[in-house]
Amino acid sequence: MTYAQSTEMEVVVTAPPQQLFDYLDDQENLGTHMQKSSMMMLGSSMAYEFDEARGRTVGSVIRMTGKIAGLNLQVEEVVIQRQPPFQKAWETRGEPHLLVIGSYRMGFETKTDGRLCRLRVFIDFNYPSSALGRVAGWFLGRTYARWCVRQMAIGAQTRFSKDSA
């Protein structure tokens, strides 16, 4: 699939690659920002559902569901790439029911830089397919995608900066 939009963020994390990968390989750690109420979530949150592999093998399925402003939201993702401790990617399966982004491919890469790791979190996405979704996506999709990527990258960086303090 091709994606019209993309955003990414790179941070330096004080952790060995395997430790960082293990933390990020847990989708609940990655998606902490989705599981709590915030302005970007319009005061709502999403819940995760996992298959037996919990998102830790290629082909593993991850589902998120929630409700925002009375609208039911849901997305199903499948892990398409996983090479510990260097990279993992997942993409939507079927048509996501989200407000400002549609189908997407998301993931992270780690690179060793001495005692530190460089973490790059990315999302390639399309706007929703409905007319209303495309309009909402055009106005808010890039902002939401940047927020999401930033939350994941900074969340990992913060998690390991606490360990070294």
JSON list of C-alpha atoms in Angstrom, two decimals:
[
{"chain": "A", "resi": 1, "resn": "MET", "atom": "CA", "xyz": [0.00, 0.00, 0.00]},
{"chain": "A", "resi": 2, "resn": "THR", "atom": "CA", "xyz": [1.16, 3.54, -0.62]},
{"chain": "A", "resi": 3, "resn": "TYR", "atom": "CA", "xyz": [0.65, 6.35, 1.84]},
{"chain": "A", "resi": 4, "resn": "ALA", "atom": "CA", "xyz": [0.24, 10.03, 1.04]},
{"chain": "A", "resi": 5, "resn": "GLN", "atom": "CA", "xyz": [1.42, 11.45, 4.38]},
{"chain": "A", "resi": 6, "resn": "SER", "atom": "CA", "xyz": [4.22, 10.67, 6.76]},
{"chain": "A", "resi": 7, "resn": "THR", "atom": "CA", "xyz": [5.92, 12.00, 9.85]},
{"chain": "A", "resi": 8, "resn": "GLU", "atom": "CA", "xyz": [8.70, 10.79, 12.11]},
{"chain": "A", "resi": 9, "resn": "MET", "atom": "CA", "xyz": [10.73, 11.74, 15.15]},
{"chain": "A", "resi": 10, "resn": "GLU", "atom": "CA", "xyz": [14.19, 10.72, 16.21]},
{"chain": "A", "resi": 11, "resn": "VAL", "atom": "CA", "xyz": [15.48, 10.86, 19.79]},
{"chain": "A", "resi": 12, "resn": "VAL", "atom": "CA", "xyz": [18.52, 9.61, 21.69]},
{"chain": "A", "resi": 13, "resn": "VAL", "atom": "CA", "xyz": [17.72, 7.09, 24.41]},
{"chain": "A", "resi": 14, "resn": "THR", "atom": "CA", "xyz": [20.03, 6.05, 27.24]},
{"chain": "A", "resi": 15, "resn": "ALA", "atom": "CA", "xyz": [19.51, 2.30, 26.96]},
{"chain": "A", "resi": 16, "resn": "PRO", "atom": "CA", "xyz": [21.06, -0.69, 25.22]},
{"chain": "A", "resi": 17, "resn": "PRO", "atom": "CA", "xyz": [19.26, -1.65, 21.98]},
{"chain": "A", "resi": 18, "resn": "GLN", "atom": "CA", "xyz": [17.76, -4.90, 23.30]},
{"chain": "A", "resi": 19, "resn": "GLN", "atom": "CA", "xyz": [16.37, -3.24, 26.44]},
{"chain": "A", "resi": 20, "resn": "LEU", "atom": "CA", "xyz": [14.86, -0.42, 24.38]},
{"chain": "A", "resi": 21, "resn": "PHE", "atom": "CA", "xyz": [13.42, -2.88, 21.86]},
{"chain": "A", "resi": 22, "resn": "ASP", "atom": "CA", "xyz": [11.89, -5.03, 24.61]},
{"chain": "A", "resi": 23, "resn": "TYR", "atom": "CA", "xyz": [10.16, -1.96, 26.06]},
{"chain": "A", "resi": 24, "resn": "LEU", "atom": "CA", "xyz": [8.86, -0.78, 22.68]},
{"chain": "A", "resi": 25, "resn": "ASP", "atom": "CA", "xyz": [7.85, -4.31, 21.62]},
{"chain": "A", "resi": 26, "resn": "ASP", "atom": "CA", "xyz": [5.08, -4.10, 24.23]},
{"chain": "A", "resi": 27, "resn": "GLN", "atom": "CA", "xyz": [2.33, -2.21, 22.37]},
{"chain": "A", "resi": 28, "resn": "GLU", "atom": "CA", "xyz": [0.81, -1.08, 25.66]},
{"chain": "A", "resi": 29, "resn": "ASN", "atom": "CA", "xyz": [4.05, 0.78, 26.46]},
{"chain": "A", "resi": 30, "resn": "LEU", "atom": "CA", "xyz": [4.06, 2.32, 23.00]},
{"chain": "A", "resi": 31, "resn": "GLY", "atom": "CA", "xyz": [0.39, 3.26, 23.17]},
{"chain": "A", "resi": 32, "resn": "THR", "atom": "CA", "xyz": [0.27, 4.73, 26.67]},
{"chain": "A", "resi": 33, "resn": "HIS", "atom": "CA", "xyz": [-0.84, 8.06, 25.17]},
{"chain": "A", "resi": 34, "resn": "MET", "atom": "CA", "xyz": [-3.85, 6.34, 23.56]},
{"chain": "A", "resi": 35, "resn": "GLN", "atom": "CA", "xyz": [-4.96, 4.67, 26.78]},
{"chain": "A", "resi": 36, "resn": "LYS", "atom": "CA", "xyz": [-5.47, 7.82, 28.81]},
{"chain": "A", "resi": 37, "resn": "SER", "atom": "CA", "xyz": [-7.74, 10.79, 28.42]},
{"chain": "A", "resi": 38, "resn": "SER", "atom": "CA", "xyz": [-6.15, 13.84, 26.77]},
{"chain": "A", "resi": 39, "resn": "MET", "atom": "CA", "xyz": [-6.99, 16.87, 24.66]},
{"chain": "A", "resi": 40, "resn": "MET", "atom": "CA", "xyz": [-5.74, 15.11, 21.53]},
{"chain": "A", "resi": 41, "resn": "MET", "atom": "CA", "xyz": [-8.05, 12.20, 22.35]},
{"chain": "A", "resi": 42, "resn": "LEU", "atom": "CA", "xyz": [-10.92, 14.64, 22.96]},
{"chain": "A", "resi": 43, "resn": "GLY", "atom": "CA", "xyz": [-11.11, 13.48, 26.56]},
{"chain": "A", "resi": 44, "resn": "SER", "atom": "CA", "xyz": [-11.51, 9.82, 25.58]},
{"chain": "A", "resi": 45, "resn": "SER", "atom": "CA", "xyz": [-9.18, 6.84, 25.35]},
{"chain": "A", "resi": 46, "resn": "MET", "atom": "CA", "xyz": [-8.64, 3.62, 23.43]},
{"chain": "A", "resi": 47, "resn": "ALA", "atom": "CA", "xyz": [-8.36, 0.07, 24.78]},
{"chain": "A", "resi": 48, "resn": "TYR", "atom": "CA", "xyz": [-6.10, -2.66, 23.41]},
{"chain": "A", "resi": 49, "resn": "GLU", "atom": "CA", "xyz": [-7.01, -6.26, 22.59]},
{"chain": "A", "resi": 50, "resn": "PHE", "atom": "CA", "xyz": [-4.26, -8.71, 21.66]},
{"chain": "A", "resi": 51, "resn": "ASP", "atom": "CA", "xyz": [-3.92, -12.13, 20.13]},
{"chain": "A", "resi": 52, "resn": "GLU", "atom": "CA", "xyz": [-1.84, -14.79, 21.92]},
{"chain": "A", "resi": 53, "resn": "ALA", "atom": "CA", "xyz": [1.45, -13.31, 20.65]},
{"chain": "A", "resi": 54, "resn": "ARG", "atom": "CA", "xyz": [0.54, -9.84, 22.05]},
{"chain": "A", "resi": 55, "resn": "GLY", "atom": "CA", "xyz": [1.99, -8.10, 18.99]},
{"chain": "A", "resi": 56, "resn": "ARG", "atom": "CA", "xyz": [5.40, -9.73, 19.38]},
{"chain": "A", "resi": 57, "resn": "THR", "atom": "CA", "xyz": [5.57, -11.82, 16.18]},
{"chain": "A", "resi": 58, "resn": "VAL", "atom": "CA", "xyz": [5.12, -11.11, 12.50]},
{"chain": "A", "resi": 59, "resn": "GLY", "atom": "CA", "xyz": [1.45, -11.71, 11.71]},
{"chain": "A", "resi": 60, "resn": "SER", "atom": "CA", "xyz": [0.30, -10.92, 15.24]},
{"chain": "A", "resi": 61, "resn": "VAL", "atom": "CA", "xyz": [-2.94, -8.91, 15.43]},
{"chain": "A", "resi": 62, "resn": "ILE", "atom": "CA", "xyz": [-3.57, -5.90, 17.67]},
{"chain": "A", "resi": 63, "resn": "ARG", "atom": "CA", "xyz": [-6.97, -4.23, 18.01]},
{"chain": "A", "resi": 64, "resn": "MET", "atom": "CA", "xyz": [-7.84, -0.88, 19.53]},
{"chain": "A", "resi": 65, "resn": "THR", "atom": "CA", "xyz": [-11.36, 0.25, 20.32]},
{"chain": "A", "resi": 66, "resn": "GLY", "atom": "CA", "xyz": [-12.81, 3.34, 21.91]},
{"chain": "A", "resi": 67, "resn": "LYS", "atom": "CA", "xyz": [-15.50, 5.95, 21.75]},
{"chain": "A", "resi": 68, "resn": "ILE", "atom": "CA", "xyz": [-15.00, 9.66, 21.11]},
{"chain": "A", "resi": 69, "resn": "ALA", "atom": "CA", "xyz": [-17.85, 12.15, 21.14]},
{"chain": "A", "resi": 70, "resn": "GLY", "atom": "CA", "xyz": [-20.34, 9.29, 20.84]},
{"chain": "A", "resi": 71, "resn": "LEU", "atom": "CA", "xyz": [-18.58, 7.76, 17.81]},
{"chain": "A", "resi": 72, "resn": "ASN", "atom": "CA", "xyz": [-17.30, 4.19, 17.99]},
{"chain": "A", "resi": 73, "resn": "LEU", "atom": "CA", "xyz": [-13.67, 3.97, 16.92]},
{"chain": "A", "resi": 74, "resn": "GLN", "atom": "CA", "xyz": [-11.76, 0.84, 16.04]},
{"chain": "A", "resi": 75, "resn": "VAL", "atom": "CA", "xyz": [-8.66, -0.21, 14.23]},
{"chain": "A", "resi": 76, "resn": "GLU", "atom": "CA", "xyz": [-7.02, -3.56, 13.61]},
{"chain": "A", "resi": 77, "resn": "GLU", "atom": "CA", "xyz": [-3.27, -3.73, 13.06]},
{"chain": "A", "resi": 78, "resn": "VAL", "atom": "CA", "xyz": [-1.00, -6.57, 12.02]},
{"chain": "A", "resi": 79, "resn": "VAL", "atom": "CA", "xyz": [2.74, -6.77, 12.72]},
{"chain": "A", "resi": 80, "resn": "ILE", "atom": "CA", "xyz": [4.48, -6.89, 9.33]},
{"chain": "A", "resi": 81, "resn": "GLN", "atom": "CA", "xyz": [8.12, -6.63, 10.34]},
{"chain": "A", "resi": 82, "resn": "ARG", "atom": "CA", "xyz": [10.01, -7.50, 13.51]},
{"chain": "A", "resi": 83, "resn": "GLN", "atom": "CA", "xyz": [13.78, -7.75, 13.74]},
{"chain": "A", "resi": 84, "resn": "PRO", "atom": "CA", "xyz": [14.92, -7.48, 17.37]},
{"chain": "A", "resi": 85, "resn": "PRO", "atom": "CA", "xyz": [16.57, -5.31, 18.52]},
{"chain": "A", "resi": 86, "resn": "PHE", "atom": "CA", "xyz": [16.53, -3.07, 15.45]},
{"chain": "A", "resi": 87, "resn": "GLN", "atom": "CA", "xyz": [13.07, -2.61, 13.97]},
{"chain": "A", "resi": 88, "resn": "LYS", "atom": "CA", "xyz": [9.39, -3.33, 14.14]},
{"chain": "A", "resi": 89, "resn": "ALA", "atom": "CA", "xyz": [6.50, -2.20, 11.95]},
{"chain": "A", "resi": 90, "resn": "TRP", "atom": "CA", "xyz": [2.77, -2.80, 11.83]},
{"chain": "A", "resi": 91, "resn": "GLU", "atom": "CA", "xyz": [-0.02, -1.64, 9.56]},
{"chain": "A", "resi": 92, "resn": "THR", "atom": "CA", "xyz": [-3.76, -1.43, 9.54]},
{"chain": "A", "resi": 93, "resn": "ARG", "atom": "CA", "xyz": [-5.81, -4.31, 8.24]},
{"chain": "A", "resi": 94, "resn": "GLY", "atom": "CA", "xyz": [-9.14, -3.50, 6.66]},
{"chain": "A", "resi": 95, "resn": "GLU", "atom": "CA", "xyz": [-10.66, -0.04, 6.91]},
{"chain": "A", "resi": 96, "resn": "PRO", "atom": "CA", "xyz": [-9.95, 1.69, 10.23]},
{"chain": "A", "resi": 97, "resn": "HIS", "atom": "CA", "xyz": [-12.79, 3.58, 11.87]},
{"chain": "A", "resi": 98, "resn": "LEU", "atom": "CA", "xyz": [-10.89, 6.62, 13.14]},
{"chain": "A", "resi": 99, "resn": "LEU", "atom": "CA", "xyz": [-11.52, 10.36, 13.01]},
{"chain": "A", "resi": 100, "resn": "VAL", "atom": "CA", "xyz": [-8.53, 12.06, 11.39]},
{"chain": "A", "resi": 101, "resn": "ILE", "atom": "CA", "xyz": [-6.29, 9.33, 9.98]},
{"chain": "A", "resi": 102, "resn": "GLY", "atom": "CA", "xyz": [-7.18, 6.32, 7.87]},
{"chain": "A", "resi": 103, "resn": "SER", "atom": "CA", "xyz": [-4.98, 3.40, 6.91]},
{"chain": "A", "resi": 104, "resn": "TYR", "atom": "CA", "xyz": [-1.41, 3.57, 8.15]},
{"chain": "A", "resi": 105, "resn": "ARG", "atom": "CA", "xyz": [1.93, 1.85, 8.56]},
{"chain": "A", "resi": 106, "resn": "MET", "atom": "CA", "xyz": [3.76, 2.63, 11.78]},
{"chain": "A", "resi": 107, "resn": "GLY", "atom": "CA", "xyz": [6.91, 1.47, 13.46]},
{"chain": "A", "resi": 108, "resn": "PHE", "atom": "CA", "xyz": [10.26, 2.17, 15.01]},
{"chain": "A", "resi": 109, "resn": "GLU", "atom": "CA", "xyz": [13.94, 1.62, 14.36]},
{"chain": "A", "resi": 110, "resn": "THR", "atom": "CA", "xyz": [16.86, 1.61, 16.77]},
{"chain": "A", "resi": 111, "resn": "LYS", "atom": "CA", "xyz": [20.53, 2.21, 16.02]},
{"chain": "A", "resi": 112, "resn": "THR", "atom": "CA", "xyz": [23.40, 1.84, 18.43]},
{"chain": "A", "resi": 113, "resn": "ASP", "atom": "CA", "xyz": [25.43, 4.98, 19.00]},
{"chain": "A", "resi": 114, "resn": "GLY", "atom": "CA", "xyz": [28.05, 3.95, 21.56]},
{"chain": "A", "resi": 115, "resn": "ARG", "atom": "CA", "xyz": [26.32, 3.60, 24.94]},
{"chain": "A", "resi": 116, "resn": "LEU", "atom": "CA", "xyz": [23.21, 5.29, 23.57]},
{"chain": "A", "resi": 117, "resn": "CYS", "atom": "CA", "xyz": [20.52, 4.35, 21.08]},
{"chain": "A", "resi": 118, "resn": "ARG", "atom": "CA", "xyz": [18.99, 6.44, 18.36]},
{"chain": "A", "resi": 119, "resn": "LEU", "atom": "CA", "xyz": [15.28, 5.76, 18.17]},
{"chain": "A", "resi": 120, "resn": "ARG", "atom": "CA", "xyz": [13.24, 6.73, 15.13]},
{"chain": "A", "resi": 121, "resn": "VAL", "atom": "CA", "xyz": [9.46, 6.41, 15.37]},
{"chain": "A", "resi": 122, "resn": "PHE", "atom": "CA", "xyz": [7.46, 6.89, 12.16]},
{"chain": "A", "resi": 123, "resn": "ILE", "atom": "CA", "xyz": [3.98, 6.77, 10.70]},
{"chain": "A", "resi": 124, "resn": "ASP", "atom": "CA", "xyz": [3.01, 6.71, 7.02]},
{"chain": "A", "resi": 125, "resn": "PHE", "atom": "CA", "xyz": [-0.71, 7.31, 6.64]},
{"chain": "A", "resi": 126, "resn": "ASN", "atom": "CA", "xyz": [-3.65, 8.26, 4.50]},
{"chain": "A", "resi": 127, "resn": "TYR", "atom": "CA", "xyz": [-6.60, 10.38, 5.47]},
{"chain": "A", "resi": 128, "resn": "PRO", "atom": "CA", "xyz": [-9.87, 8.56, 6.20]},
{"chain": "A", "resi": 129, "resn": "SER", "atom": "CA", "xyz": [-11.83, 7.44, 3.13]},
{"chain": "A", "resi": 130, "resn": "SER", "atom": "CA", "xyz": [-15.13, 9.15, 4.01]},
{"chain": "A", "resi": 131, "resn": "ALA", "atom": "CA", "xyz": [-15.73, 12.71, 2.81]},
{"chain": "A", "resi": 132, "resn": "LEU", "atom": "CA", "xyz": [-16.07, 14.00, 6.37]},
{"chain": "A", "resi": 133, "resn": "GLY", "atom": "CA", "xyz": [-12.98, 12.03, 7.42]},
{"chain": "A", "resi": 134, "resn": "ARG", "atom": "CA", "xyz": [-10.92, 13.47, 4.56]},
{"chain": "A", "resi": 135, "resn": "VAL", "atom": "CA", "xyz": [-11.86, 17.00, 5.61]},
{"chain": "A", "resi": 136, "resn": "ALA", "atom": "CA", "xyz": [-11.12, 16.28, 9.29]},
{"chain": "A", "resi": 137, "resn": "GLY", "atom": "CA", "xyz": [-7.89, 14.57, 8.27]},
{"chain": "A", "resi": 138, "resn": "TRP", "atom": "CA", "xyz": [-6.80, 17.47, 6.12]},
{"chain": "A", "resi": 139, "resn": "PHE", "atom": "CA", "xyz": [-7.24, 19.84, 9.07]},
{"chain": "A", "resi": 140, "resn": "LEU", "atom": "CA", "xyz": [-6.03, 17.63, 11.93]},
{"chain": "A", "resi": 141, "resn": "GLY", "atom": "CA", "xyz": [-4.44, 14.43, 10.60]},
{"chain": "A", "resi": 142, "resn": "ARG", "atom": "CA", "xyz": [-0.83, 15.65, 10.42]},
{"chain": "A", "resi": 143, "resn": "THR", "atom": "CA", "xyz": [-1.10, 17.29, 13.84]},
{"chain": "A", "resi": 144, "resn": "TYR", "atom": "CA", "xyz": [-2.47, 14.10, 15.36]},
{"chain": "A", "resi": 145, "resn": "ALA", "atom": "CA", "xyz": [0.16, 11.91, 13.65]},
{"chain": "A", "resi": 146, "resn": "ARG", "atom": "CA", "xyz": [3.00, 14.17, 14.87]},
{"chain": "A", "resi": 147, "resn": "TRP", "atom": "CA", "xyz": [1.57, 14.09, 18.40]},
{"chain": "A", "resi": 148, "resn": "CYS", "atom": "CA", "xyz": [1.31, 10.30, 18.36]},
{"chain": "A", "resi": 149, "resn": "VAL", "atom": "CA", "xyz": [4.88, 9.77, 17.07]},
{"chain": "A", "resi": 150, "resn": "ARG", "atom": "CA", "xyz": [6.20, 12.32, 19.55]},
{"chain": "A", "resi": 151, "resn": "GLN", "atom": "CA", "xyz": [4.42, 10.66, 22.48]},
{"chain": "A", "resi": 152, "resn": "MET", "atom": "CA", "xyz": [5.98, 7.30, 21.58]},
{"chain": "A", "resi": 153, "resn": "ALA", "atom": "CA", "xyz": [9.51, 8.66, 21.08]},
{"chain": "A", "resi": 154, "resn": "ILE", "atom": "CA", "xyz": [9.56, 10.97, 24.09]},
{"chain": "A", "resi": 155, "resn": "GLY", "atom": "CA", "xyz": [7.82, 8.34, 26.22]},
{"chain": "A", "resi": 156, "resn": "ALA", "atom": "CA", "xyz": [10.65, 5.85, 25.57]},
{"chain": "A", "resi": 157, "resn": "GLN", "atom": "CA", "xyz": [13.29, 8.51, 26.10]},
{"chain": "A", "resi": 158, "resn": "THR", "atom": "CA", "xyz": [11.72, 9.56, 29.39]},
{"chain": "A", "resi": 159, "resn": "ARG", "atom": "CA", "xyz": [11.30, 5.96, 30.56]},
{"chain": "A", "resi": 160, "resn": "PHE", "atom": "CA", "xyz": [15.02, 5.29, 30.26]},
{"chain": "A", "resi": 161, "resn": "SER", "atom": "CA", "xyz": [16.20, 8.68, 31.48]},
{"chain": "A", "resi": 162, "resn": "LYS", "atom": "CA", "xyz": [14.53, 7.81, 34.81]},
{"chain": "A", "resi": 163, "resn": "ASP", "atom": "CA", "xyz": [16.64, 4.65, 35.02]},
{"chain": "A", "resi": 164, "resn": "SER", "atom": "CA", "xyz": [19.87, 6.58, 34.61]},
{"chain": "A", "resi": 165, "resn": "ALA", "atom": "CA", "xyz": [18.97, 9.38, 37.06]}
]
